[in-house]
PDB file of C-alpha atoms in Angstrom:
ATOM      1  CA  MET A   7      25.691  35.799 -40.330  1.00 55.00           C
ATOM      2  CA  LEU A   8      26.759  32.093 -39.094  1.00 54.00           C
ATOM      3  CA  ALA A   9      27.436  29.297 -41.482  1.00 62.00           C
ATOM      4  CA  PRO A  10      24.903  26.564 -41.185  1.00 62.00           C
ATOM      5  CA  ASP A  11      27.685  24.035 -40.172  1.00 67.00           C
ATOM      6  CA  SER A  12      29.481  26.282 -37.750  1.00 77.00           C
ATOM      7  CA  LYS A  13      30.465  25.062 -34.193  1.00 81.00           C
ATOM      8  CA  LEU A  14      28.151  27.669 -32.520  1.00 80.00           C
ATOM      9  CA  VAL A  15      25.183  26.590 -34.522  1.00 79.00           C
ATOM     10  CA  ARG A  16      25.991  22.864 -33.827  1.00 83.00           C
ATOM     11  CA  LEU A  17      26.514  23.747 -30.153  1.00 83.00           C
ATOM     12  CA  ALA A  18      23.003  25.526 -30.252  1.00 81.00           C
ATOM     13  CA  LYS A  19      21.055  22.730 -32.142  1.00 85.00           C
ATOM     14  CA  PHE A  20      22.646  20.124 -29.526  1.00 85.00           C
ATOM     15  CA  LEU A  21      21.505  22.437 -26.461  1.00 85.00           C
ATOM     16  CA  TYR A  22      17.858  22.862 -28.015  1.00 84.00           C
ATOM     17  CA  ASP A  23      17.659  19.022 -28.334  1.00 85.00           C
ATOM     18  CA  PHE A  24      19.063  18.584 -24.951  1.00 86.00           C
ATOM     19  CA  PHE A  25      16.610  20.745 -23.286  1.00 85.00           C
ATOM     20  CA  GLU A  26      13.748  19.627 -25.373  1.00 86.00           C
ATOM     21  CA  MET A  27      14.546  15.984 -24.181  1.00 88.00           C
ATOM     22  CA  ILE A  28      14.740  17.025 -20.581  1.00 87.00           C
ATOM     23  CA  ILE A  29      11.453  19.015 -20.695  1.00 86.00           C
ATOM     24  CA  ILE A  30       9.705  15.829 -22.366  1.00 85.00           C
ATOM     25  CA  ALA A  31      10.898  13.581 -19.634  1.00 81.00           C
ATOM     26  CA  ALA A  32      10.084  15.739 -16.867  1.00 77.00           C
ATOM     27  CA  THR A  33       6.763  16.240 -18.377  1.00 77.00           C
ATOM     28  CA  ILE A  34       6.410  12.362 -18.755  1.00 74.00           C
ATOM     29  CA  THR A  35       7.727  11.907 -15.029  1.00 69.00           C
ATOM     30  CA  ILE A  36       4.901  14.407 -13.632  1.00 70.00           C
ATOM     31  CA  VAL A  37       2.218  13.134 -15.542  1.00 67.00           C
ATOM     32  CA  THR A  38       3.101   9.570 -14.458  1.00 65.00           C
ATOM     33  CA  PHE A  39       3.186  10.250 -10.883  1.00 62.00           C
ATOM     34  CA  MET A  40       0.158  12.532 -10.977  1.00 63.00           C
ATOM     35  CA  PHE A  41      -2.126  10.083 -12.776  1.00 64.00           C
ATOM     36  CA  ILE A  42      -0.657   6.514 -12.840  1.00 71.00           C
ATOM     37  CA  GLY A  43       1.676   6.141  -9.789  1.00 79.00           C
ATOM     38  CA  ARG A  44       4.225   6.778  -7.473  1.00 84.00           C
ATOM     39  CA  LEU A  45       7.101   5.190  -5.502  1.00 87.00           C
ATOM     40  CA  THR A  46       6.969   4.734  -1.950  1.00 89.00           C
ATOM     41  CA  VAL A  47       9.435   3.136   0.746  1.00 91.00           C
ATOM     42  CA  VAL A  48       7.943   0.515   3.467  1.00 93.00           C
ATOM     43  CA  ASP A  49       8.625   2.114   6.947  1.00 90.00           C
ATOM     44  CA  GLY A  50       8.608  -0.494   9.722  1.00 91.00           C
ATOM     45  CA  PRO A  51       7.810  -4.061  10.295  1.00 94.00           C
ATOM     46  CA  SER A  52       3.825  -4.079  10.062  1.00 95.00           C
ATOM     47  CA  MET A  53       3.580  -5.873   6.779  1.00 96.00           C
ATOM     48  CA  MET A  54       6.398  -8.479   7.441  1.00 94.00           C
ATOM     49  CA  ASN A  55       6.715 -11.085   5.855  1.00 91.00           C
ATOM     50  CA  THR A  56       4.961  -9.811   2.654  1.00 94.00           C
ATOM     51  CA  LEU A  57       6.952  -6.414   2.811  1.00 95.00           C
ATOM     52  CA  ILE A  58      10.030  -5.746   4.513  1.00 94.00           C
ATOM     53  CA  ASP A  59      11.179  -2.304   6.060  1.00 94.00           C
ATOM     54  CA  LYS A  60      12.957   0.011   3.546  1.00 94.00           C
ATOM     55  CA  GLU A  61      11.614  -1.993   0.257  1.00 95.00           C
ATOM     56  CA  THR A  62      10.688   0.385  -2.446  1.00 94.00           C
ATOM     57  CA  LEU A  63       7.290   0.050  -4.058  1.00 94.00           C
ATOM     58  CA  PHE A  64       5.546   1.159  -7.213  1.00 92.00           C
ATOM     59  CA  VAL A  65       1.946   2.188  -6.143  1.00 93.00           C
ATOM     60  CA  SER A  66      -0.508   3.017  -8.885  1.00 91.00           C
ATOM     61  CA  ASN A  67      -4.075   5.079  -8.532  1.00 88.00           C
ATOM     62  CA  PHE A  68      -5.133   4.897 -12.070  1.00 85.00           C
ATOM     63  CA  ALA A  69      -8.785   4.045 -12.005  1.00 84.00           C
ATOM     64  CA  TYR A  70      -8.233   2.425  -8.797  1.00 90.00           C
ATOM     65  CA  THR A  71     -11.224   1.119  -6.339  1.00 93.00           C
ATOM     66  CA  PRO A  72     -10.130  -0.542  -3.125  1.00 95.00           C
ATOM     67  CA  LYS A  73     -10.868  -4.316  -3.123  1.00 95.00           C
ATOM     68  CA  GLN A  74     -10.415  -6.889  -0.253  1.00 95.00           C
ATOM     69  CA  GLY A  75      -6.943  -8.414  -0.408  1.00 95.00           C
ATOM     70  CA  ASP A  76      -5.325  -5.408  -1.984  1.00 96.00           C
ATOM     71  CA  ILE A  77      -2.380  -3.881  -0.385  1.00 97.00           C
ATOM     72  CA  VAL A  78      -2.577  -0.103  -0.205  1.00 97.00           C
ATOM     73  CA  VAL A  79      -0.502   2.875   0.718  1.00 95.00           C
ATOM     74  CA  PHE A  80      -2.391   5.690   2.449  1.00 93.00           C
ATOM     75  CA  GLN A  81      -2.028   8.792   4.742  1.00 88.00           C
ATOM     76  CA  GLN A  82      -4.453   8.995   7.966  1.00 78.00           C
ATOM     77  CA  PRO A  83      -4.798  12.912   8.496  1.00 77.00           C
ATOM     78  CA  ASN A  84      -6.117  12.124  11.931  1.00 68.00           C
ATOM     79  CA  SER A  85      -3.205  10.011  12.898  1.00 65.00           C
ATOM     80  CA  HIS A  86       0.143  10.881  14.633  1.00 66.00           C
ATOM     81  CA  ILE A  87       1.862   9.172  11.759  1.00 67.00           C
ATOM     82  CA  ASN A  88       2.731  11.594   8.986  1.00 71.00           C
ATOM     83  CA  GLU A  89       4.326   9.317   6.702  1.00 81.00           C
ATOM     84  CA  PRO A  90       2.769   7.023   3.973  1.00 88.00           C
ATOM     85  CA  ILE A  91       1.429   3.725   5.500  1.00 92.00           C
ATOM     86  CA  VAL A  92       1.081   0.375   3.959  1.00 95.00           C
ATOM     87  CA  LYS A  93      -1.659  -2.001   4.988  1.00 97.00           C
ATOM     88  CA  ARG A  94      -3.994  -4.644   3.459  1.00 97.00           C
ATOM     89  CA  VAL A  95      -7.568  -4.160   2.639  1.00 98.00           C
ATOM     90  CA  ILE A  96      -9.602  -6.407   4.738  1.00 98.00           C
ATOM     91  CA  ALA A  97     -13.194  -5.014   4.358  1.00 98.00           C
ATOM     92  CA  THR A  98     -14.776  -2.231   2.318  1.00 97.00           C
ATOM     93  CA  GLU A  99     -17.860   0.084   2.737  1.00 97.00           C
ATOM     94  CA  GLY A 100     -20.747  -1.604   4.535  1.00 97.00           C
ATOM     95  CA  GLN A 101     -19.189  -4.715   5.350  1.00 98.00           C
ATOM     96  CA  VAL A 102     -19.073  -6.006   8.960  1.00 98.00           C
ATOM     97  CA  VAL A 103     -15.661  -7.114  10.413  1.00 98.00           C
ATOM     98  CA  ASP A 104     -15.382  -9.367  13.232  1.00 98.00           C
ATOM     99  CA  ILE A 105     -11.988 -11.123  14.621  1.00 97.00           C
ATOM    100  CA  ASP A 106     -11.373 -13.991  16.708  1.00 96.00           C
ATOM    101  CA  PHE A 107      -8.371 -12.940  18.755  1.00 96.00           C
ATOM    102  CA  ASP A 108      -7.666 -16.220  20.250  1.00 96.00           C
ATOM    103  CA  ASN A 109      -7.474 -18.004  17.098  1.00 95.00           C
ATOM    104  CA  TRP A 110      -6.186 -15.351  14.568  1.00 96.00           C
ATOM    105  CA  ILE A 111      -9.236 -15.638  12.304  1.00 97.00           C
ATOM    106  CA  VAL A 112     -10.802 -12.509  10.649  1.00 97.00           C
ATOM    107  CA  TYR A 113     -14.497 -12.684   9.802  1.00 97.00           C
ATOM    108  CA  VAL A 114     -15.985 -10.314   7.005  1.00 98.00           C
ATOM    109  CA  ASP A 115     -19.794 -10.383   6.946  1.00 97.00           C
ATOM    110  CA  GLY A 116     -19.831 -13.620   9.031  1.00 96.00           C
ATOM    111  CA  LYS A 117     -17.403 -15.376   6.968  1.00 96.00           C
ATOM    112  CA  PRO A 118     -13.811 -16.301   7.475  1.00 96.00           C
ATOM    113  CA  LEU A 119     -11.428 -14.606   4.973  1.00 94.00           C
ATOM    114  CA  PHE A 120      -9.726 -18.040   4.426  1.00 94.00           C
ATOM    115  CA  ILE A 121     -11.115 -21.580   4.791  1.00 92.00           C
ATOM    116  CA  ASP A 122      -9.361 -24.803   4.185  1.00 91.00           C
ATOM    117  CA  ASN A 123     -10.411 -27.871   2.168  1.00 91.00           C
ATOM    118  CA  ASN A 124     -12.962 -29.113   4.887  1.00 92.00           C
ATOM    119  CA  GLY A 125     -14.516 -25.466   4.974  1.00 90.00           C
ATOM    120  CA  ASP A 126     -13.095 -24.782   8.191  1.00 92.00           C
ATOM    121  CA  PRO A 127     -11.869 -21.208   9.052  1.00 94.00           C
ATOM    122  CA  MET A 128      -7.984 -21.057   8.564  1.00 94.00           C
ATOM    123  CA  ILE A 129      -5.337 -18.345   9.477  1.00 94.00           C
ATOM    124  CA  GLU A 130      -4.594 -15.990   6.324  1.00 95.00           C
ATOM    125  CA  PRO A 131      -1.567 -17.614   4.697  1.00 93.00           C
ATOM    126  CA  TYR A 132       0.217 -14.208   4.295  1.00 94.00           C
ATOM    127  CA  ILE A 133       0.173 -13.144   7.843  1.00 95.00           C
ATOM    128  CA  ASN A 134       3.004 -13.490  10.314  1.00 93.00           C
ATOM    129  CA  TYR A 135       1.226 -15.681  12.860  1.00 92.00           C
ATOM    130  CA  LYS A 136       2.775 -16.362  16.202  1.00 88.00           C
ATOM    131  CA  ASP A 137       1.840 -19.919  17.648  1.00 90.00           C
ATOM    132  CA  GLY A 138       1.026 -19.668  21.255  1.00 91.00           C
ATOM    133  CA  TYR A 139       0.380 -15.953  21.097  1.00 94.00           C
ATOM    134  CA  ARG A 140      -2.908 -13.965  20.977  1.00 96.00           C
ATOM    135  CA  MET A 141      -3.653 -11.649  18.259  1.00 96.00           C
ATOM    136  CA  ASN A 142      -3.353  -7.855  19.464  1.00 95.00           C
ATOM    137  CA  GLU A 143      -6.921  -6.293  20.179  1.00 94.00           C
ATOM    138  CA  TYR A 144      -6.186  -2.468  20.570  1.00 94.00           C
ATOM    139  CA  ASP A 145      -9.204  -0.242  21.374  1.00 95.00           C
ATOM    140  CA  VAL A 146     -11.804  -0.924  18.646  1.00 95.00           C
ATOM    141  CA  ASP A 147     -14.935  -2.859  19.582  1.00 95.00           C
ATOM    142  CA  PHE A 148     -15.916  -5.615  17.231  1.00 96.00           C
ATOM    143  CA  PRO A 149     -17.935  -6.413  15.410  1.00 97.00           C
ATOM    144  CA  ILE A 150     -17.569  -3.064  13.455  1.00 97.00           C
ATOM    145  CA  THR A 151     -19.311  -2.011  10.092  1.00 98.00           C
ATOM    146  CA  VAL A 152     -17.210  -0.133   7.802  1.00 98.00           C
ATOM    147  CA  PRO A 153     -18.749   3.373   7.098  1.00 97.00           C
ATOM    148  CA  GLU A 154     -19.557   4.523   3.627  1.00 97.00           C
ATOM    149  CA  GLY A 155     -16.613   5.585   1.583  1.00 96.00           C
ATOM    150  CA  GLU A 156     -14.220   4.023   3.914  1.00 97.00           C
ATOM    151  CA  VAL A 157     -12.213   0.727   4.391  1.00 98.00           C
ATOM    152  CA  PHE A 158     -10.760  -1.526   6.952  1.00 98.00           C
ATOM    153  CA  LEU A 159      -7.184  -2.110   6.726  1.00 97.00           C
ATOM    154  CA  MET A 160      -4.673  -4.461   8.758  1.00 97.00           C
ATOM    155  CA  GLY A 161      -0.866  -4.954   8.651  1.00 96.00           C
ATOM    156  CA  ASP A 162       0.154  -8.619   7.735  1.00 97.00           C
ATOM    157  CA  ASN A 163       2.359  -8.765  10.728  1.00 97.00           C
ATOM    158  CA  ARG A 164      -0.745  -8.486  13.196  1.00 96.00           C
ATOM    159  CA  ASN A 165       0.935  -8.205  16.287  1.00 95.00           C
ATOM    160  CA  HIS A 166       3.299  -5.643  15.216  1.00 94.00           C
ATOM    161  CA  SER A 167       0.755  -3.185  13.199  1.00 94.00           C
ATOM    162  CA  ASN A 168      -0.813  -0.142  14.127  1.00 92.00           C
ATOM    163  CA  ASP A 169      -4.184  -0.434  11.995  1.00 94.00           C
ATOM    164  CA  SER A 170      -8.049  -0.061  11.774  1.00 96.00           C
ATOM    165  CA  ARG A 171      -8.091  -2.212  15.094  1.00 97.00           C
ATOM    166  CA  SER A 172      -6.590   1.009  16.748  1.00 93.00           C
ATOM    167  CA  SER A 173      -8.675   4.373  17.044  1.00 91.00           C
ATOM    168  CA  ASP A 174      -5.289   5.913  16.175  1.00 87.00           C
ATOM    169  CA  ILE A 175      -5.806   4.583  12.471  1.00 91.00           C
ATOM    170  CA  GLY A 176      -9.594   3.372  12.576  1.00 92.00           C
ATOM    171  CA  THR A 177     -11.211   2.961   9.181  1.00 95.00           C
ATOM    172  CA  VAL A 178      -9.569   4.878   6.397  1.00 95.00           C
ATOM    173  CA  ASP A 179     -11.414   7.191   4.056  1.00 95.00           C
ATOM    174  CA  LYS A 180     -10.729   6.165   0.366  1.00 95.00           C
ATOM    175  CA  ARG A 181      -9.874   9.604  -0.669  1.00 93.00           C
ATOM    176  CA  TYR A 182      -6.708   9.167   1.399  1.00 93.00           C
ATOM    177  CA  ILE A 183      -5.597   6.210  -0.290  1.00 94.00           C
ATOM    178  CA  PHE A 184      -2.835   6.911  -2.448  1.00 91.00           C
ATOM    179  CA  GLY A 185      -3.238   3.739  -4.761  1.00 92.00           C
ATOM    180  CA  ARG A 186      -2.617  -0.080  -4.752  1.00 95.00           C
ATOM    181  CA  VAL A 187       0.903  -1.640  -4.259  1.00 95.00           C
ATOM    182  CA  ILE A 188       1.713  -2.968  -7.909  1.00 93.00           C
ATOM    183  CA  CYS A 189       5.155  -4.226  -7.451  1.00 92.00           C
ATOM    184  CA  ARG A 190       8.500  -4.211  -5.359  1.00 94.00           C
ATOM    185  CA  ILE A 191      11.188  -2.005  -7.189  1.00 92.00           C
ATOM    186  CA  ARG A 192      13.936  -2.502  -4.584  1.00 90.00           C
ATOM    187  CA  PRO A 193      15.745  -4.524  -3.511  1.00 91.00           C
ATOM    188  CA  PHE A 194      16.315  -5.494  -7.384  1.00 88.00           C
ATOM    189  CA  SER A 195      16.660  -9.252  -6.444  1.00 90.00           C
ATOM    190  CA  LYS A 196      12.835  -9.272  -5.085  1.00 90.00           C
ATOM    191  CA  PHE A 197      11.661  -7.190  -8.115  1.00 89.00           C
ATOM    192  CA  GLY A 198       8.196  -8.091  -9.106  1.00 89.00           C
ATOM    193  CA  PRO A 199       4.606  -8.209  -8.329  1.00 88.00           C
ATOM    194  CA  VAL A 200       3.380  -7.961  -4.575  1.00 88.00           C
ATOM    195  CA  ASN A 201       0.416 -10.160  -3.544  1.00 78.00           C
TER     196      ASN A 201
END
């Protein structure tokens, strides 16, 4: 019989505690990624200047319902893109989207997304606007009514974003949205919430 303070007993206790800690940490990690959120990496320039290529984001799907203005991560099974895609919610089910491509103004239910102090339509402050250029149209006809259970999404870098203006992406079923971007994790110098 081994003495209670023998090296072998101490080693067994250490190993038991060590593996117990690993199992608890793994369980917490799995539960977090299944029910609370996940990490994703921005791939490409479509959300510049809000998000930059290769930034790491924390995305939460906990009790989440998409709202206009949210930045979301989704997968579009009908698309040739197999990676998670990051875009901004422009409209939700039942809303009507129209776009003035010459002036870069997006209308939802007949109202511009942003207005200035005089009540005039204005360009969204977060988009990568190119003065003297027309916003890309792609192949979707406008105005468009967002189908039930779906959302209309656009990248902030409007002339370098394949989004709901294109039939490659189209409107996106909410079931394919992984969640809303909560914060930027990397680079650490830019750690914090994303708007």
